[in-house]
Structures are given as structure tokens and as C-alpha cells.
Short mmCIF file of C-alpha atoms and ligand atoms in Angstrom, two decimals:
data_model
loop_
_atom_site.label_atom_id
_atom_site.label_comp_id
_atom_site.label_asym_id
_atom_site.label_seq_id
_atom_site.Cartn_x
_atom_site.Cartn_y
_atom_site.Cartn_z
CA MET A 138 14.68 12.02 -2.01
CA ALA A 139 14.53 9.53 -4.88
CA ILE A 140 14.65 5.86 -4.12
CA ALA A 141 15.91 3.53 -6.71
CA GLN A 142 13.77 0.54 -7.31
CA SER A 143 16.56 -1.89 -6.12
CA ASP A 144 16.42 -0.28 -2.74
CA PHE A 145 13.20 -2.17 -1.92
CA THR A 146 14.15 -5.84 -1.53
CA ASN A 147 11.00 -7.22 0.21
CA LEU A 148 8.23 -4.77 -0.30
CA LYS A 149 6.58 -5.56 -3.59
CA THR A 150 2.79 -6.03 -3.03
CA VAL A 151 0.40 -3.22 -2.85
CA ILE A 152 -3.14 -3.79 -1.58
CA ALA A 153 -5.74 -0.93 -2.06
CA HIS A 154 -7.26 -0.88 1.37
CA ARG A 155 -11.05 -0.45 1.11
CA GLY A 156 -10.35 0.72 -2.45
CA ALA A 157 -8.95 4.21 -2.96
CA SER A 158 -10.21 5.11 0.56
CA GLY A 159 -7.89 8.04 0.98
CA TYR A 160 -9.81 9.84 -1.64
CA LEU A 161 -13.29 8.60 -1.68
CA PRO A 162 -15.63 6.98 0.91
CA GLU A 163 -14.31 3.52 1.74
CA HIS A 164 -15.66 0.47 -0.02
CA SER A 165 -17.88 2.50 -2.43
CA LEU A 166 -17.83 1.31 -6.08
CA GLU A 167 -16.34 4.75 -6.98
CA ALA A 168 -13.45 4.13 -4.65
CA ILE A 169 -12.89 0.77 -6.35
CA ALA A 170 -13.02 2.33 -9.85
CA MET A 171 -10.47 4.94 -8.60
CA ALA A 172 -8.21 2.43 -7.15
CA HIS A 173 -8.08 0.14 -10.25
CA PRO A 174 -6.07 2.48 -12.63
CA MET A 175 -3.56 3.14 -9.79
CA ASN A 176 -2.60 -0.52 -10.51
CA PRO A 177 -2.30 -1.97 -6.97
CA ASP A 178 -1.76 -5.77 -7.02
CA TYR A 179 -4.97 -6.43 -5.05
CA ILE A 180 -8.12 -4.43 -4.02
CA GLU A 181 -9.58 -5.25 -0.60
CA PRO A 182 -13.22 -5.77 0.15
CA ASP A 183 -14.35 -6.32 3.89
CA ILE A 184 -17.34 -8.56 4.05
CA VAL A 185 -20.30 -8.81 6.38
CA LEU A 186 -23.75 -10.35 5.77
CA THR A 187 -27.30 -8.84 5.64
CA LYS A 188 -30.44 -10.26 7.34
CA ASP A 189 -31.19 -12.05 4.03
CA SER A 190 -27.64 -13.55 3.89
CA GLN A 191 -26.36 -11.37 1.16
CA ALA A 192 -22.55 -10.65 1.25
CA ILE A 193 -22.00 -6.87 1.29
CA VAL A 194 -18.80 -4.87 1.30
CA LEU A 195 -18.58 -3.07 4.65
CA HIS A 196 -15.83 -2.65 7.25
CA ASP A 197 -17.97 -3.08 10.40
CA ILE A 198 -20.87 -5.27 11.46
CA HIS A 199 -22.40 -1.94 12.25
CA LEU A 200 -23.82 0.56 9.70
CA ASP A 201 -23.81 3.77 11.71
CA THR A 202 -20.10 4.79 11.22
CA THR A 203 -20.32 5.17 7.50
CA THR A 204 -23.97 5.65 6.57
CA ASN A 205 -27.13 7.65 7.33
CA VAL A 206 -28.93 4.54 8.95
CA ALA A 207 -29.84 6.35 12.10
CA GLU A 208 -31.52 8.98 10.08
CA LEU A 209 -33.47 6.59 7.82
CA PHE A 210 -34.28 3.80 10.43
CA PRO A 211 -34.19 5.49 13.78
CA ASP A 212 -36.15 2.66 15.53
CA ARG A 213 -33.96 -0.12 14.30
CA LYS A 214 -31.03 0.12 16.66
CA ARG A 215 -30.24 -2.54 19.23
CA ASN A 216 -30.12 -2.02 22.98
CA ASP A 217 -26.36 -0.97 22.70
CA GLY A 218 -27.49 1.99 20.47
CA ARG A 219 -25.87 0.47 17.34
CA TYR A 220 -27.33 -0.41 13.97
CA TYR A 221 -26.28 -3.94 12.77
CA ALA A 222 -26.08 -4.70 9.09
CA ILE A 223 -27.44 -8.22 9.97
CA ASP A 224 -30.81 -6.68 11.17
CA PHE A 225 -31.38 -5.10 7.63
CA SER A 226 -32.32 -6.70 4.24
CA LEU A 227 -30.18 -5.88 1.31
CA ALA A 228 -33.08 -3.84 -0.19
CA GLU A 229 -33.15 -1.73 2.96
CA ILE A 230 -29.30 -1.37 2.95
CA LYS A 231 -29.43 -0.22 -0.69
CA THR A 232 -31.41 2.72 0.41
CA LEU A 233 -28.54 4.04 2.74
CA SER A 234 -26.07 6.67 1.69
CA VAL A 235 -22.40 5.96 2.47
CA HIS A 236 -20.20 8.80 3.69
CA GLU A 237 -16.72 9.23 5.03
CA ARG A 238 -16.11 7.39 8.42
CA ILE A 239 -17.00 9.15 11.61
CA ASP A 240 -16.10 8.21 15.23
CA ILE A 241 -19.28 7.01 16.68
CA ARG A 242 -18.47 8.35 20.18
CA THR A 243 -17.70 11.93 19.11
CA GLY A 244 -19.60 12.11 15.92
CA LYS A 245 -16.42 13.68 14.30
CA ARG A 246 -14.75 12.61 11.07
CA VAL A 247 -11.93 10.16 11.53
CA PHE A 248 -9.81 11.79 8.71
CA PRO A 249 -10.92 15.42 8.50
CA ASP A 250 -8.95 16.19 5.29
CA ARG A 251 -10.64 13.45 3.19
CA PHE A 252 -13.75 13.61 1.01
CA PRO A 253 -16.43 15.92 2.35
CA ILE A 254 -19.41 14.30 4.20
CA VAL A 255 -21.98 16.31 2.28
CA GLY A 256 -22.58 16.12 -1.50
CA SER A 257 -22.32 13.08 -3.75
CA GLU A 258 -24.33 9.93 -3.03
CA PHE A 259 -22.49 6.67 -2.50
CA LYS A 260 -23.87 3.22 -1.83
CA ILE A 261 -22.94 -0.09 -0.10
CA PRO A 262 -22.05 -2.68 -2.84
CA THR A 263 -22.55 -6.36 -2.71
CA LEU A 264 -19.42 -8.56 -2.98
CA ARG A 265 -20.75 -9.75 -6.41
CA GLU A 266 -21.06 -6.08 -7.62
CA GLU A 267 -17.48 -5.29 -6.51
CA ILE A 268 -15.96 -8.46 -8.06
CA GLU A 269 -17.89 -7.74 -11.33
CA LEU A 270 -16.52 -4.15 -11.45
CA ILE A 271 -12.90 -5.34 -10.71
CA GLN A 272 -13.08 -8.26 -13.24
CA GLY A 273 -14.86 -5.93 -15.83
CA LEU A 274 -11.98 -3.35 -15.42
CA ASN A 275 -9.38 -6.07 -15.60
CA LYS A 276 -10.82 -6.93 -18.95
CA SER A 277 -11.20 -3.45 -20.37
CA ARG A 278 -7.80 -2.32 -19.06
CA ASN A 279 -6.19 -5.70 -19.91
CA ILE A 280 -4.57 -6.22 -16.55
CA ASP A 281 -5.08 -8.73 -13.65
CA ILE A 282 -5.74 -6.97 -10.41
CA GLY A 283 -6.56 -9.43 -7.68
CA ILE A 284 -8.98 -9.32 -4.71
CA TYR A 285 -8.13 -9.48 -1.06
CA PRO A 286 -11.39 -10.14 0.74
CA GLU A 287 -11.65 -10.24 4.52
CA ILE A 288 -14.29 -12.30 6.35
CA LYS A 289 -15.53 -10.13 9.24
CA GLU A 290 -16.32 -11.51 12.64
CA PRO A 291 -17.22 -15.16 11.77
CA GLU A 292 -18.13 -15.92 15.38
CA PHE A 293 -20.69 -13.00 15.52
CA HIS A 294 -22.21 -14.29 12.18
CA ASN A 295 -22.29 -17.82 13.54
CA ASN A 296 -24.12 -16.55 16.71
CA GLU A 297 -26.65 -15.01 14.33
CA GLY A 298 -27.13 -18.47 12.52
CA LYS A 299 -25.08 -17.65 9.47
CA ASP A 300 -21.98 -19.34 7.92
CA ILE A 301 -20.38 -16.25 6.38
CA SER A 302 -17.21 -18.20 5.27
CA LYS A 303 -19.25 -20.74 3.29
CA ILE A 304 -21.22 -18.03 1.69
CA VAL A 305 -18.12 -16.04 0.71
CA LEU A 306 -16.23 -19.09 -0.50
CA ASP A 307 -19.21 -19.93 -2.83
CA ILE A 308 -19.27 -16.46 -4.33
CA LEU A 309 -15.48 -16.43 -4.80
CA ALA A 310 -15.73 -19.85 -6.62
CA ASP A 311 -18.54 -18.50 -8.94
CA TYR A 312 -16.06 -15.87 -10.14
CA GLY A 313 -13.08 -18.23 -10.53
CA TYR A 314 -11.19 -17.69 -7.23
CA LYS A 315 -10.56 -21.25 -6.03
CA ASP A 316 -6.97 -22.22 -6.03
CA LYS A 317 -3.56 -20.94 -4.91
CA GLU A 318 -2.87 -19.96 -8.55
CA ASP A 319 -5.88 -17.53 -8.60
CA LYS A 320 -5.14 -13.90 -7.76
CA VAL A 321 -6.94 -13.84 -4.34
CA PHE A 322 -5.88 -13.83 -0.70
CA LEU A 323 -8.65 -14.52 1.74
CA GLN A 324 -8.04 -12.89 5.16
CA CYS A 325 -9.54 -13.21 8.60
CA PHE A 326 -8.63 -12.33 12.34
CA ASP A 327 -10.06 -15.62 13.54
CA LEU A 328 -7.45 -18.46 13.32
CA ASN A 329 -10.02 -21.16 14.27
CA GLU A 330 -12.15 -19.97 11.51
CA LEU A 331 -9.25 -20.17 9.04
CA LYS A 332 -8.59 -23.77 10.19
CA ARG A 333 -12.19 -24.54 9.49
CA ILE A 334 -12.09 -22.82 6.06
CA ARG A 335 -9.11 -24.99 5.18
CA SER A 336 -10.24 -28.28 6.55
CA GLU A 337 -14.04 -28.43 6.87
CA LEU A 338 -14.85 -26.15 3.97
CA GLY A 339 -11.95 -27.45 1.90
CA ALA A 340 -10.67 -24.14 0.61
CA ARG A 341 -7.55 -24.34 -1.60
CA LEU A 342 -7.00 -20.65 -2.15
CA GLU A 343 -4.30 -18.57 -0.21
CA LEU A 344 -5.29 -17.77 3.32
CA ILE A 345 -4.01 -14.89 5.39
CA TYR A 346 -4.08 -14.66 9.27
CA LEU A 347 -4.56 -11.13 10.51
CA LEU A 348 -2.86 -9.98 13.67
CA ASN A 349 -3.31 -6.81 15.58
CA SER A 350 -0.46 -5.24 17.75
CA ARG A 351 -1.06 -7.69 20.63
CA GLY A 352 -1.02 -10.54 18.03
CA VAL A 353 2.34 -9.32 16.75
CA SER A 354 3.71 -9.56 20.29
CA SER A 355 2.44 -13.14 20.53
CA LEU A 356 4.01 -13.90 17.16
CA ASN A 357 7.32 -12.52 18.34
CA ASN A 358 7.23 -14.88 21.33
CA ALA A 359 5.94 -17.90 19.37
CA SER A 360 8.14 -21.05 19.29
CA ASP A 361 9.47 -22.38 16.12
CA ALA A 362 7.01 -25.38 16.36
CA GLU A 363 4.12 -22.96 16.66
CA LEU A 364 5.14 -21.01 13.62
CA LYS A 365 5.53 -24.32 11.71
CA THR A 366 2.00 -25.35 12.69
CA LEU A 367 0.75 -21.93 11.50
CA SER A 368 2.43 -22.35 8.13
CA GLU A 369 0.40 -25.66 7.69
CA VAL A 370 -2.86 -23.68 7.79
CA VAL A 371 -2.21 -20.23 6.21
CA ASP A 372 -0.02 -18.80 3.41
CA GLY A 373 0.77 -15.51 5.12
CA LEU A 374 0.07 -13.06 7.81
CA GLY A 375 -1.52 -9.56 7.70
CA VAL A 376 0.10 -7.59 10.65
CA SER A 377 -0.33 -4.31 12.31
CA ILE A 378 2.49 -2.13 11.41
CA ASN A 379 2.39 -0.41 14.80
CA GLY A 380 2.81 -3.87 16.26
CA LEU A 381 5.75 -4.64 14.05
CA LEU A 382 7.45 -1.36 14.87
CA ARG A 383 7.21 -1.76 18.62
CA ASN A 384 10.01 -4.37 18.87
CA GLN A 385 11.82 -4.05 15.60
CA ASN A 386 14.64 -6.56 16.26
CA LYS A 387 12.22 -9.27 17.38
CA SER A 388 9.87 -8.50 14.48
CA LYS A 389 12.78 -8.73 11.97
CA GLU A 390 13.66 -12.07 13.39
CA SER A 391 10.05 -13.43 13.34
CA LEU A 392 9.64 -12.26 9.67
CA ALA A 393 12.80 -14.03 8.67
CA LYS A 394 11.50 -17.23 10.19
CA LEU A 395 8.19 -16.88 8.45
CA HIS A 396 9.88 -16.36 5.10
CA GLU A 397 11.85 -19.58 5.73
CA LEU A 398 8.53 -21.32 6.24
CA GLY A 399 7.27 -19.88 2.97
CA LEU A 400 4.83 -17.39 4.40
CA VAL A 401 4.37 -13.83 3.12
CA VAL A 402 3.82 -10.85 5.44
CA HIS A 403 1.62 -7.97 4.60
CA GLY A 404 1.45 -4.91 6.87
CA TRP A 405 -1.63 -2.66 7.64
CA THR A 406 -2.23 0.24 7.16
CA VAL A 407 -0.15 2.78 5.37
CA ARG A 408 -1.82 6.23 5.55
CA LYS A 409 -0.33 9.64 4.83
CA ASP A 410 -2.81 11.20 7.23
CA SER A 411 -2.19 8.72 10.06
CA LEU A 412 1.54 7.71 10.13
CA PRO A 413 3.17 6.06 13.10
CA SER A 414 4.60 8.95 15.26
CA ALA A 415 8.27 8.16 14.44
CA PHE A 416 7.79 8.76 10.80
CA LYS A 417 7.54 12.09 8.89
CA ASP A 418 6.35 10.64 5.59
CA ILE A 419 5.19 7.45 3.75
CA GLU A 420 8.55 7.04 2.17
CA SER A 421 10.56 6.63 5.47
CA LEU A 422 7.95 4.23 6.80
CA LEU A 423 8.10 2.04 3.66
CA ILE A 424 11.88 1.98 3.89
CA LYS A 425 11.66 0.73 7.48
CA LEU A 426 8.95 -1.88 6.71
CA ASP A 427 10.99 -3.19 3.81
CA GLU A 428 14.01 -3.46 6.07
CA LEU A 429 12.05 -5.45 8.68
CA GLY A 430 11.06 -7.95 5.90
CA VAL A 431 7.51 -6.82 5.09
CA ASP A 432 6.42 -8.18 1.68
CA GLY A 433 3.52 -5.93 1.06
CA VAL A 434 1.31 -3.24 2.56
CA PHE A 435 -2.44 -2.42 2.79
CA THR A 436 -2.71 1.33 1.90
CA ASP A 437 -5.46 3.97 1.56
CA PHE A 438 -3.06 5.61 -0.90
CA SER A 439 -2.01 2.99 -3.44
CA ASP A 440 -0.90 5.77 -5.89
CA LEU A 441 1.62 7.29 -3.34
CA VAL A 442 2.94 3.84 -2.28
CA ILE A 443 3.46 2.63 -5.87
CA LYS A 444 5.28 5.78 -6.87
CA ILE A 445 7.76 5.12 -4.16
CA ILE A 446 8.37 1.42 -4.33
CA LYS A 447 7.88 0.46 -8.03
CA1 LIG B 72 -9.88 -5.26 6.22
#
């Protein structure tokens, strides 16, 4: 079924979730280099810190779901059996190989049809390396693809004596990402941290508050005054699409109110190999999200989403 461009009224923004993670191991520079020519609006790095306070691109505070850390450093796990990025120097982390995500409880692959576990060698990049790759490709391809970094678990980092937000903001500023006009959204699940980023750290760039399914339920029950207060801190929300789909009438109402307050709403995550159960393909899901008022989506498959909406 061919969808004319005009059929999508809200859904315009495409965010390459962890790079082209549907095709190559998430957050590898190879996955970034593959995502770039798909022409998403933004590429997403998740960020955690190392022991020596270097910002690296990794989805979890743990290393064991996407690397061979247990093999190389068997005696470096904590009492909970997990390997924490913050216990390793950048030099140590650079010795690890990155592979497709596994479920730590079962040892099985999360997405069995994706890139094989054996074979090519991938590495964990620093935030600086990823930004330099994106900006380099922006120059050589004469295009302006933005970045959409996520600050991971600021409270955990704070308990470890590290101010991850300050470190990330300083790096972003070094590369010209400072103001609302710059092509960057900074995202976090921690609203108190976003308030701190705005007030104490004085960030002027656009901020996105992330909500999981439960967060979307709270959003749908929030008062107008609460939504107004939220709009004074952040520029948009990044919401679980499963959460949005649970109560569609309420979600549609909430999104309309957020739009009136000038906020954007981006949904996560669109995956052809993990669709919400009511949908048979990406296209039908995107049509529904557009109807609910979603302005953009995070996707592991930017190429497929762009083909449908643009
Ligand atoms: Ca993320």
C-alpha cells in the first residue's frame, strides 16, 4: 500500500536509534556510518562514563550485554555479577569487542535475525569520536544530521562521584551544540536532572524528558497546570509507544495539549522485528502514531521509516 506524503501530518522527525542498530551492533561507529546516508534527522548516542570520567557511547551502565568483558576481565564483576563501565578505564574498555545485544538472564540474542555474534570486530566509541564521525560525514555529504544524546542514569553516576551531565554538556559545547537553534536534543529519564541541567548548569539547548509506559499513564492523568510546569523545563517528550497505544483516546488528548504548549513528542522505538502486537508492519504502526499526534520516532530501521513517511 502506497502512502502519499500528505497522509502524514505530524510524523516528520526520524531519529536513528543507536545508529543503524537494526543492521549492525548498536552504537558502533560502523552503525553510525551506516545510519548517516539513510538521512535520518538525528542520530542517537546513549552516554555513560568510564572510571576515568570519559563519556562513552553505550546503552547500559553495564558492559556485559553487548561486549566480551566477562571473557577478558572475569574477576572484575561486582557482587551482583554485573560488569559496570564505571569500574573500567577507557583504555580497558577500548580492548573490548562489541557484539549484538544478548539477554543477560538467558544468554540468548535479543534480536536473533540481526547481525551475527561471531565475525567482525566492533568497538565502543567515545562521545567525541561519534560526534566527529557525524560532523565529518555532515561535511563530506553536505548535509546537517543532528545528534540526540541521552544522559544515562545521572543518579547512579552521582553516587559514583561523577557529574555526567556537566561532562556531556561541556563536550557538546566543544562541538558547537549549545543553543536551541543547534541541531541537538538532549534526553534523560530523570526530570530532576533535567531541571538541574536547565537551571544550575544553565543549558540552553533543547531538552527532552523520557517517559516509559508508566510515565505515559501519569502524563495522561496530569493536570493542565502540571503540563504547563513541564513545558517550562523541557522542549519535548520522548515517550514509549507501547504506553501511548495503551489508552489511545487519552494519549491523543494529552499530545494535543502538549502541542498547544509548544512541546514536541517523539515515540520509541519502531522496530520491524519487535512490533506492538496489534500491528502487522511498520507502516500501520506509523499511521497510528501519526494519528495520535506523534511528531517523530526513534527507530532501529531509519531507512524503512523514511521510505514510508517522506
Ligand atoms: Ca536511548
